[in-house]
Amino acid sequence: MEAEKIIAEATGRFLGSERFRIEALPLSGSNRRYFRIFAGNETFIGVFNHDLRENRAFIHISKQFAALSLPVPSILYEELENHVYFLNDLGNTTLLHTLAKDEEGRLTPASKKYYQKAIAYLPLFQIKGSDVIDYSICYPREAFDRQSMMWDLNYFKYYFARLANVPFDEQKIEDDFECLTDFLCQTERKFFLYRDFQSRNIMILNDEPYFIDYQGGRRGALHYDIASILFEAKTFLHPDDRQELLNFYIGQLNKLHPVDKDSFLEFYYAYVYIRLMQAMGAYGFRGLYEKKELFLQSIPMALEHLRWLRTHVKLPVALPELERVWDYLIDNEHIRQLAQKSLPLTVKIISFSYKKGLPIDNSGHGGGFVFDCRAVVNPGREERFKTLTGKDEAVIQYLESDSSAQLFFAHVWGLIASSILTYQQRGFTYLSVAFGCTGGQHRSVYFAEKLCNQIKQSYPSVRIELQHRELEMAENPLSNNH
């Protein structure tokens, strides 16, 4: 309550009025507290953070980026003596919310477009941003140098490897850390390093990307940030998409700062490894130690990234003890069980007929959505589809080619993706989604199946229960009596 009280007092001073309403936003992985403030028809974001140096770094970097016309939040007001500053409201939709994949796990064209838009800005932050940042203000360190690298590596060692009971030789792993940092420090490190360039820190507003959470930025190498977004555990991008987006980034980078692709790639995967280990340290601290489910859920995907790297990448530096630790992590069932101790989010998806009434929700809390599909074109009106269902290819192709059906699903997916992330962040374990149409045979079944596949591709840690109520009753008429 202290944070909200201080935010309220600062809001009164900022507005010169007491006519406003404050809504706390969900907690994230940091100690910062965020609030949405409603004043008339306007909203803005209030931030409370005890860490004065971090606040100063964020405000300085924001103002410098804004002066370059880069899409970052505007600083509306600051009371650093009270640990408060206000930002313009960029909404709730992140790049992560827009993530959509096809049945092969590849990004859909729309999702890839968002990624390309975001990645196109990265060289601007790195090259032009570096010219205007006062790195002495950066927090907690002005550069991603040897000291910063060793902090990240030890974060991984103590908060992931130790907590997961991974056996290793202390001296040998320290020797490997030294060897890895020696190699990484051979790169040119004069650019702005965003530090947390990830899908959850890229907002999508009016179809354009805006960038937040760069308060940990500092001077560093070009490789780190593109590694951060392409090997993010939560999004778990397909290797072909990662390669395509990496090539896109290098193309954009060359427009501002020509680089030799082979030389860039020589160091790239070493930066992927150190970024992945830093992230695993965070998953260990926040998940294995603090028992926060959102971070536990990222561990299996991080391990799969590690598996892919060990299979496909040969580093140009020998790290025998570290490689042994990586291999131990990949195939250790105990570690996977640690990550799965908490209950995953279950999404129950139901198709039904409005003629037979709404489905019964037995969850006890009623959390979820009921979508009326009857405004979408009805395949059941055509003779050729009467005996088919929304699971049949002919019906699927018919609805896939209908723009109204695809627009309907785009709106549905925006709501469901946002809810899944919020439910995971708040530790909720059950979400219900129902699709209803006239007969419960075509449209509702199609959308239920489509949502099921989309969740599987975009959120592999989510457990799905799929029920086609009317189809099941048709197959087993006696089920109505039980």
Coordinates of C-alpha atoms in Angstrom, one line a residue:
M1 CA 0.0 0.0 0.0
E2 CA 3.0 2.3 0.5
A3 CA 3.7 2.5 -3.2
E4 CA 0.1 3.2 -4.2
K5 CA -0.2 5.9 -1.5
I6 CA 2.9 7.7 -2.7
I7 CA 1.8 7.3 -6.4
A8 CA -1.6 8.8 -5.4
E9 CA 0.0 11.8 -3.7
A10 CA 2.4 12.4 -6.6
T11 CA -0.6 12.2 -9.0
G12 CA -2.4 14.9 -7.1
R13 CA 0.5 17.2 -7.4
F14 CA 1.0 16.4 -11.1
L15 CA -2.6 16.9 -12.0
G16 CA -3.5 19.6 -9.5
S17 CA -6.6 17.6 -8.9
E18 CA -7.9 14.7 -6.8
R19 CA -10.2 13.5 -9.6
F20 CA -8.4 10.3 -10.7
R21 CA -8.4 6.6 -10.2
I22 CA -5.4 4.3 -9.7
E23 CA -5.2 0.6 -10.8
A24 CA -2.3 -1.6 -9.8
L25 CA -0.7 -3.5 -12.7
P26 CA 0.4 -7.1 -12.3
L27 CA 3.8 -7.7 -10.7
S28 CA 6.7 -8.6 -12.9
G29 CA 10.2 -10.0 -12.3
S30 CA 11.5 -6.7 -10.9
N31 CA 10.9 -4.8 -7.7
R32 CA 9.3 -1.9 -9.6
R33 CA 5.6 -1.3 -9.1
Y34 CA 3.5 -0.1 -12.0
F35 CA 0.1 1.6 -11.8
R36 CA -2.4 2.8 -14.5
I37 CA -3.8 6.2 -13.6
F38 CA -7.2 7.2 -15.0
A39 CA -7.9 11.0 -15.2
G40 CA -10.9 11.9 -17.2
N41 CA -10.5 10.4 -20.7
E42 CA -6.7 10.1 -20.3
T43 CA -4.5 7.4 -18.8
F44 CA -0.9 7.3 -17.9
I45 CA 1.5 5.0 -16.1
G46 CA 2.9 5.6 -12.6
V47 CA 6.2 3.9 -11.6
F48 CA 7.4 3.4 -8.1
N49 CA 10.9 2.1 -7.6
H50 CA 13.1 2.5 -4.5
D51 CA 16.3 2.2 -6.6
L52 CA 17.3 5.8 -7.3
R53 CA 20.2 4.9 -9.6
E54 CA 18.0 2.7 -11.7
N55 CA 15.4 5.4 -11.9
R56 CA 18.0 8.0 -13.0
A57 CA 19.4 5.6 -15.7
F58 CA 15.9 5.0 -17.1
I59 CA 14.9 8.6 -17.2
H60 CA 18.3 9.7 -18.8
I61 CA 18.2 7.0 -21.5
S62 CA 14.5 7.7 -22.2
K63 CA 15.1 11.4 -22.8
Q64 CA 18.1 10.7 -25.0
F65 CA 16.2 8.2 -27.1
A66 CA 13.1 10.5 -27.4
A67 CA 15.4 13.2 -28.7
L68 CA 16.4 10.8 -31.5
S69 CA 12.7 10.2 -32.2
L70 CA 13.0 6.5 -31.2
P71 CA 9.7 5.0 -30.0
V72 CA 10.0 4.9 -26.2
P73 CA 7.7 6.1 -23.5
S74 CA 7.6 9.9 -22.7
I75 CA 8.6 11.0 -19.3
L76 CA 5.6 13.0 -18.2
Y77 CA 6.6 13.8 -14.6
E78 CA 9.3 12.8 -12.1
E79 CA 9.7 13.0 -8.3
L80 CA 12.9 11.0 -7.8
E81 CA 13.1 12.1 -4.2
N82 CA 9.9 10.1 -3.7
H83 CA 11.0 7.3 -6.1
V84 CA 8.2 8.1 -8.6
Y85 CA 8.0 9.0 -12.3
F86 CA 5.1 9.0 -14.8
L87 CA 5.1 7.7 -18.4
N88 CA 2.6 7.9 -21.2
D89 CA 0.4 4.8 -21.5
L90 CA 1.4 2.4 -24.3
G91 CA -1.4 0.0 -23.6
N92 CA -1.2 -3.7 -22.6
T93 CA -0.3 -5.4 -25.9
T94 CA 3.3 -6.7 -26.1
L95 CA 5.1 -8.4 -29.0
L96 CA 4.7 -11.6 -26.9
H97 CA 0.9 -11.1 -27.0
T98 CA 1.0 -11.0 -30.8
L99 CA 3.0 -14.2 -31.2
A100 CA 1.3 -16.6 -33.5
K101 CA 2.7 -19.8 -35.1
D102 CA 1.5 -22.2 -37.7
E103 CA 1.1 -25.9 -37.4
E104 CA 4.9 -26.4 -38.1
G105 CA 5.8 -24.0 -35.3
R106 CA 6.8 -21.2 -37.7
L107 CA 5.8 -17.6 -37.2
T108 CA 2.8 -16.6 -39.1
P109 CA 3.3 -13.8 -41.7
A110 CA 1.6 -11.2 -39.4
S111 CA 3.7 -12.3 -36.4
K112 CA 7.0 -12.2 -38.4
K113 CA 6.1 -8.7 -39.6
Y114 CA 5.9 -7.5 -36.0
Y115 CA 9.3 -9.1 -35.2
Q116 CA 10.9 -7.5 -38.3
K117 CA 9.5 -4.1 -37.3
A118 CA 10.9 -4.4 -33.8
I119 CA 14.3 -5.8 -34.9
A120 CA 14.6 -3.0 -37.5
Y121 CA 14.9 -0.5 -34.7
L122 CA 17.6 -2.4 -32.8
P123 CA 20.5 -1.0 -34.8
L124 CA 19.2 2.5 -34.3
F125 CA 19.3 2.0 -30.5
Q126 CA 22.7 0.4 -30.7
I127 CA 24.4 2.8 -33.1
K128 CA 22.6 6.1 -32.8
G129 CA 21.7 5.6 -29.2
S130 CA 25.3 5.0 -28.2
D131 CA 26.3 8.5 -29.5
V132 CA 24.0 10.3 -27.0
I133 CA 24.1 8.1 -23.8
D134 CA 26.1 9.1 -20.8
Y135 CA 27.3 5.7 -19.8
S136 CA 28.5 6.9 -16.4
I137 CA 24.8 7.1 -15.4
C138 CA 24.1 3.5 -16.6
Y139 CA 23.1 1.0 -13.9
P140 CA 24.4 -1.2 -12.4
R141 CA 27.5 -0.8 -14.5
E142 CA 28.5 1.4 -17.4
A143 CA 29.6 -1.5 -19.7
F144 CA 29.0 -5.1 -20.3
D145 CA 32.6 -5.8 -19.6
R146 CA 34.5 -8.7 -18.0
Q147 CA 33.0 -7.9 -14.6
S148 CA 29.4 -7.8 -15.9
M149 CA 30.0 -11.1 -17.7
M150 CA 31.4 -12.8 -14.6
W151 CA 28.4 -11.6 -12.6
D152 CA 26.0 -13.2 -15.2
L153 CA 28.0 -16.5 -15.2
N154 CA 28.1 -16.7 -11.5
Y155 CA 24.4 -15.9 -11.4
F156 CA 23.9 -19.1 -13.5
K157 CA 26.3 -21.1 -11.4
Y158 CA 24.8 -20.3 -8.0
Y159 CA 21.1 -19.7 -8.8
F160 CA 20.6 -22.4 -11.4
A161 CA 23.3 -25.0 -11.4
R162 CA 23.7 -25.1 -7.6
L163 CA 19.9 -25.0 -6.9
A164 CA 19.4 -27.8 -9.4
N165 CA 22.1 -29.9 -7.7
V166 CA 24.3 -30.0 -10.8
P167 CA 27.7 -31.5 -10.0
F168 CA 30.7 -29.5 -11.2
D169 CA 34.3 -28.8 -10.3
E170 CA 34.4 -25.3 -8.9
Q171 CA 37.9 -24.4 -10.1
K172 CA 37.4 -25.9 -13.6
I173 CA 34.1 -24.1 -14.2
E174 CA 35.8 -20.8 -13.0
D175 CA 38.6 -21.5 -15.5
D176 CA 36.0 -21.9 -18.3
F177 CA 34.3 -18.7 -17.2
E178 CA 37.6 -16.9 -17.6
C179 CA 38.1 -18.5 -21.0
L180 CA 34.7 -17.6 -22.2
T181 CA 34.9 -14.0 -21.1
D182 CA 38.4 -13.7 -22.7
F183 CA 36.8 -14.7 -25.9
L184 CA 33.8 -12.4 -25.6
C185 CA 36.0 -9.4 -24.8
Q186 CA 37.7 -9.7 -28.2
T187 CA 34.6 -8.2 -29.8
E188 CA 34.1 -4.5 -30.4
R189 CA 32.1 -3.2 -27.4
K190 CA 31.3 0.4 -28.0
F191 CA 27.6 0.2 -28.8
F192 CA 24.4 0.6 -26.7
L193 CA 23.5 -2.8 -25.3
Y194 CA 19.7 -2.8 -24.4
R195 CA 20.2 -5.8 -22.1
D196 CA 16.5 -7.0 -22.0
F197 CA 15.6 -6.8 -25.7
Q198 CA 12.7 -9.3 -25.4
S199 CA 9.2 -9.7 -26.6
R200 CA 7.6 -8.7 -23.3
N201 CA 9.5 -5.4 -23.4
I202 CA 8.3 -4.4 -26.8
M203 CA 4.8 -2.9 -26.8
I204 CA 2.6 -2.9 -29.9
L205 CA 0.4 0.3 -30.2
N206 CA -1.4 1.2 -33.4
D207 CA 0.4 -1.7 -35.1
E208 CA 3.8 -0.2 -34.3
P209 CA 6.5 -1.2 -31.8
Y210 CA 7.4 0.8 -28.7
F211 CA 10.3 -0.1 -26.4
I212 CA 10.4 -0.2 -22.6
D213 CA 12.6 -1.6 -19.8
Y214 CA 16.0 -0.6 -21.0
Q215 CA 17.1 0.7 -17.6
G216 CA 19.8 -2.0 -17.4
G217 CA 21.3 -0.8 -20.7
R218 CA 25.0 -0.1 -21.0
R219 CA 27.9 -0.1 -23.4
G220 CA 28.6 -3.4 -25.0
A221 CA 28.7 -5.6 -28.1
L222 CA 26.1 -5.8 -31.0
H223 CA 25.6 -9.5 -30.6
Y224 CA 23.9 -9.6 -27.2
D225 CA 20.5 -8.0 -27.9
I226 CA 19.7 -9.9 -31.1
A227 CA 20.7 -13.1 -29.2
S228 CA 18.3 -12.1 -26.4
I229 CA 15.2 -11.8 -28.5
L230 CA 15.9 -14.8 -30.9
F231 CA 16.7 -17.2 -28.1
E232 CA 13.9 -16.1 -25.7
A233 CA 12.5 -19.1 -23.8
K234 CA 9.0 -17.8 -23.6
T235 CA 8.6 -17.4 -27.4
F236 CA 10.7 -20.5 -28.4
L237 CA 11.1 -19.5 -32.0
H238 CA 11.6 -22.1 -34.7
P239 CA 15.3 -22.4 -35.7
D240 CA 14.5 -21.3 -39.3
D241 CA 12.7 -18.2 -38.0
R242 CA 15.7 -17.4 -35.8
Q243 CA 18.0 -17.7 -38.8
E244 CA 15.8 -15.6 -41.0
L245 CA 15.4 -12.9 -38.4
L246 CA 19.2 -12.9 -37.7
N247 CA 19.9 -12.4 -41.4
F248 CA 17.3 -9.6 -41.4
Y249 CA 19.0 -7.9 -38.4
I250 CA 22.4 -8.1 -40.1
G251 CA 21.0 -6.5 -43.2
Q252 CA 19.5 -3.6 -41.2
L253 CA 22.7 -3.3 -39.2
N254 CA 24.8 -2.9 -42.4
K255 CA 22.8 0.1 -43.4
L256 CA 24.2 2.0 -40.3
H257 CA 27.3 0.1 -39.4
P258 CA 28.8 -2.3 -42.0
V259 CA 29.9 -5.7 -40.5
D260 CA 31.4 -8.8 -41.9
K261 CA 28.8 -11.5 -41.5
D262 CA 31.3 -14.3 -40.9
S263 CA 33.2 -12.2 -38.3
F264 CA 29.9 -11.4 -36.6
L265 CA 28.8 -15.0 -36.5
E266 CA 32.2 -16.1 -35.0
F267 CA 31.2 -14.5 -31.7
Y268 CA 27.4 -14.6 -32.0
Y269 CA 26.7 -18.0 -30.5
A270 CA 29.1 -17.3 -27.6
Y271 CA 26.8 -14.3 -26.8
V272 CA 23.8 -16.6 -27.2
Y273 CA 25.3 -18.9 -24.5
I274 CA 26.0 -16.2 -22.0
R275 CA 22.6 -14.6 -22.5
L276 CA 20.9 -18.0 -22.1
M277 CA 22.9 -18.7 -18.9
Q278 CA 22.0 -15.2 -17.5
A279 CA 18.3 -16.0 -18.2
M280 CA 18.6 -19.4 -16.6
G281 CA 20.1 -17.7 -13.5
A282 CA 16.9 -15.6 -13.4
Y283 CA 14.7 -18.6 -13.8
G284 CA 16.5 -20.3 -11.0
F285 CA 16.4 -17.4 -8.6
R286 CA 12.8 -16.4 -9.3
G287 CA 11.5 -19.9 -10.0
L288 CA 13.5 -22.5 -8.1
Y289 CA 14.3 -20.2 -5.2
E290 CA 11.4 -17.8 -5.0
K291 CA 8.9 -20.4 -6.4
K292 CA 7.4 -18.0 -8.9
E293 CA 5.5 -20.1 -11.5
L294 CA 6.0 -17.8 -14.4
F295 CA 9.8 -18.4 -14.2
L296 CA 9.5 -22.1 -13.6
Q297 CA 7.5 -22.4 -16.8
S298 CA 10.4 -21.0 -18.9
I299 CA 13.0 -23.6 -17.7
P300 CA 11.9 -26.5 -20.1
M301 CA 12.1 -24.2 -23.2
A302 CA 15.5 -22.8 -22.0
L303 CA 16.8 -26.4 -21.8
E304 CA 15.5 -27.1 -25.3
H305 CA 17.4 -24.0 -26.5
L306 CA 20.5 -25.4 -24.8
R307 CA 19.9 -28.8 -26.5
W308 CA 19.8 -27.2 -29.9
L309 CA 23.0 -25.2 -29.3
R310 CA 24.9 -28.3 -28.1
T311 CA 23.7 -30.2 -31.2
H312 CA 24.2 -27.5 -33.9
V313 CA 26.9 -25.1 -32.6
K314 CA 30.6 -25.6 -32.1
L315 CA 32.1 -22.8 -30.2
P316 CA 35.6 -21.7 -31.3
V317 CA 36.8 -21.9 -27.7
A318 CA 37.2 -25.0 -25.4
L319 CA 35.0 -25.0 -22.3
P320 CA 35.1 -28.7 -21.1
E321 CA 33.6 -28.3 -17.6
L322 CA 30.9 -25.9 -18.8
E323 CA 30.0 -28.2 -21.6
R324 CA 29.7 -31.1 -19.2
V325 CA 27.3 -29.0 -17.1
W326 CA 25.3 -28.1 -20.1
D327 CA 25.0 -31.7 -21.2
Y328 CA 24.0 -32.8 -17.6
L329 CA 21.2 -30.2 -17.6
I330 CA 19.8 -31.2 -21.0
D331 CA 19.0 -34.8 -20.1
N332 CA 18.5 -34.6 -16.3
E333 CA 14.9 -35.6 -15.4
H334 CA 15.2 -34.2 -11.9
I335 CA 15.7 -30.7 -13.2
R336 CA 12.6 -31.0 -15.5
Q337 CA 10.6 -32.2 -12.5
L338 CA 11.7 -29.2 -10.5
A339 CA 10.3 -27.0 -13.2
Q340 CA 7.0 -28.8 -13.3
K341 CA 6.3 -29.0 -9.6
S342 CA 3.8 -26.2 -9.8
L343 CA 0.5 -26.8 -11.6
P344 CA 0.5 -25.5 -15.2
L345 CA -2.2 -23.3 -16.6
T346 CA -5.0 -25.4 -18.0
V347 CA -7.1 -23.9 -20.8
K348 CA -10.5 -25.7 -21.3
I349 CA -11.8 -25.2 -24.9
I350 CA -15.4 -26.1 -25.6
S351 CA -17.5 -26.0 -28.8
F352 CA -21.3 -26.0 -28.3
S353 CA -24.7 -25.3 -29.9
Y354 CA -26.7 -22.3 -28.6
K355 CA -29.8 -24.4 -29.2
K356 CA -28.6 -26.8 -26.4
G357 CA -27.7 -24.0 -24.0
L358 CA -24.4 -22.6 -22.6
P359 CA -21.8 -25.1 -21.3
I360 CA -21.6 -25.6 -17.6
D361 CA -18.5 -24.2 -15.9
N362 CA -17.4 -26.4 -13.0
S363 CA -14.2 -24.5 -12.2
G364 CA -15.7 -22.6 -9.3
H365 CA -14.5 -19.2 -10.3
G366 CA -16.0 -18.7 -13.8
G367 CA -12.8 -17.3 -15.4
G368 CA -12.9 -17.2 -19.1
F369 CA -14.8 -16.3 -22.3
V370 CA -17.8 -17.4 -24.4
F371 CA -17.6 -16.4 -28.0
D372 CA -20.6 -16.2 -30.3
C373 CA -19.6 -17.4 -33.7
R374 CA -23.0 -16.9 -35.4
A375 CA -22.0 -13.7 -37.0
V376 CA -19.4 -15.6 -39.1
V377 CA -20.5 -17.1 -42.4
N378 CA -22.2 -20.5 -41.8
P379 CA -20.8 -23.5 -43.8
G380 CA -23.8 -25.5 -42.7
R381 CA -26.1 -23.6 -45.1
E382 CA -24.3 -25.2 -48.0
E383 CA -25.4 -28.7 -49.0
R384 CA -21.8 -29.9 -49.5
F385 CA -20.9 -29.2 -45.9
K386 CA -24.0 -30.5 -44.1
T387 CA -22.6 -33.9 -43.1
L388 CA -19.1 -32.5 -42.3
T389 CA -17.8 -30.7 -39.2
G390 CA -15.3 -28.0 -38.4
K391 CA -12.6 -30.7 -38.2
D392 CA -13.0 -31.6 -41.9
E393 CA -10.5 -30.1 -44.3
A394 CA -13.2 -28.8 -46.7
V395 CA -14.8 -26.8 -43.9
I396 CA -11.4 -25.6 -42.6
Q397 CA -10.4 -24.4 -46.1
Y398 CA -13.8 -22.7 -46.5
L399 CA -13.5 -20.7 -43.3
E400 CA -9.7 -20.1 -43.7
S401 CA -10.5 -18.3 -46.9
D402 CA -13.3 -16.1 -45.4
S403 CA -12.0 -12.7 -44.2
S404 CA -14.7 -12.3 -41.6
A405 CA -13.8 -15.6 -39.9
Q406 CA -10.1 -14.7 -39.8
L407 CA -10.8 -11.3 -38.4
F408 CA -13.0 -12.9 -35.8
F409 CA -10.2 -15.2 -34.8
A410 CA -7.7 -12.4 -34.7
H411 CA -9.8 -10.6 -32.1
V412 CA -10.3 -13.8 -30.1
W413 CA -6.5 -14.6 -30.1
G414 CA -5.7 -11.1 -28.9
L415 CA -7.9 -11.6 -25.9
I416 CA -6.8 -15.2 -25.1
A417 CA -3.1 -14.5 -25.5
S418 CA -3.3 -11.6 -23.1
S419 CA -5.3 -13.6 -20.6
I420 CA -2.9 -16.6 -20.8
L421 CA 0.1 -14.3 -19.9
T422 CA -1.9 -12.6 -17.1
Y423 CA -3.1 -15.9 -15.7
Q424 CA 0.5 -17.3 -15.7
Q425 CA 1.9 -14.2 -14.1
R426 CA -0.7 -14.3 -11.3
G427 CA -0.4 -18.1 -10.8
F428 CA -3.9 -18.9 -11.9
T429 CA -4.3 -22.5 -13.1
Y430 CA -7.6 -22.6 -15.1
L431 CA -9.1 -20.6 -18.0
S432 CA -12.3 -21.6 -19.9
V433 CA -12.9 -20.6 -23.5
A434 CA -16.2 -21.6 -25.3
F435 CA -17.3 -21.1 -28.9
G436 CA -20.9 -21.3 -29.7
C437 CA -22.8 -21.5 -33.0
T438 CA -26.2 -22.6 -34.2
G439 CA -25.6 -26.3 -34.3
G440 CA -22.3 -26.8 -32.6
Q441 CA -21.0 -28.6 -35.7
H442 CA -19.1 -26.2 -38.0
R443 CA -18.0 -22.8 -36.9
S444 CA -17.7 -23.4 -33.2
V445 CA -15.7 -26.6 -33.8
Y446 CA -13.4 -24.9 -36.3
F447 CA -12.6 -22.1 -33.9
A448 CA -12.1 -24.4 -31.0
E449 CA -9.6 -26.5 -33.0
K450 CA -7.9 -23.4 -34.3
L451 CA -7.4 -22.0 -30.8
C452 CA -6.2 -25.3 -29.5
N453 CA -3.5 -25.5 -32.2
Q454 CA -2.5 -21.8 -31.7
I455 CA -2.0 -22.2 -28.0
K456 CA 0.0 -25.4 -28.5
Q457 CA 2.4 -23.6 -30.8
S458 CA 2.6 -20.3 -28.9
Y459 CA 2.5 -21.5 -25.3
P460 CA 3.8 -25.1 -25.1
S461 CA 3.7 -25.1 -21.3
V462 CA -0.1 -24.6 -21.2
R463 CA -2.2 -27.8 -20.7
I464 CA -5.2 -27.9 -23.0
E465 CA -8.6 -29.7 -22.6
L466 CA -10.6 -29.8 -25.8
Q467 CA -14.3 -30.8 -25.8
H468 CA -16.8 -30.7 -28.7
R469 CA -19.9 -31.0 -26.7
E470 CA -22.4 -31.5 -29.5
L471 CA -20.2 -33.8 -31.6
E472 CA -19.5 -36.0 -28.5
M473 CA -23.3 -36.2 -27.9
A474 CA -23.9 -37.2 -31.5
E475 CA -21.3 -40.0 -31.2
N476 CA -22.7 -41.2 -27.8
P477 CA -26.4 -40.2 -27.5
L478 CA -26.6 -41.9 -24.1
S479 CA -24.1 -39.4 -22.6
N480 CA -27.0 -37.0 -22.2
N481 CA -28.4 -39.2 -19.5
H482 CA -25.2 -39.5 -17.4

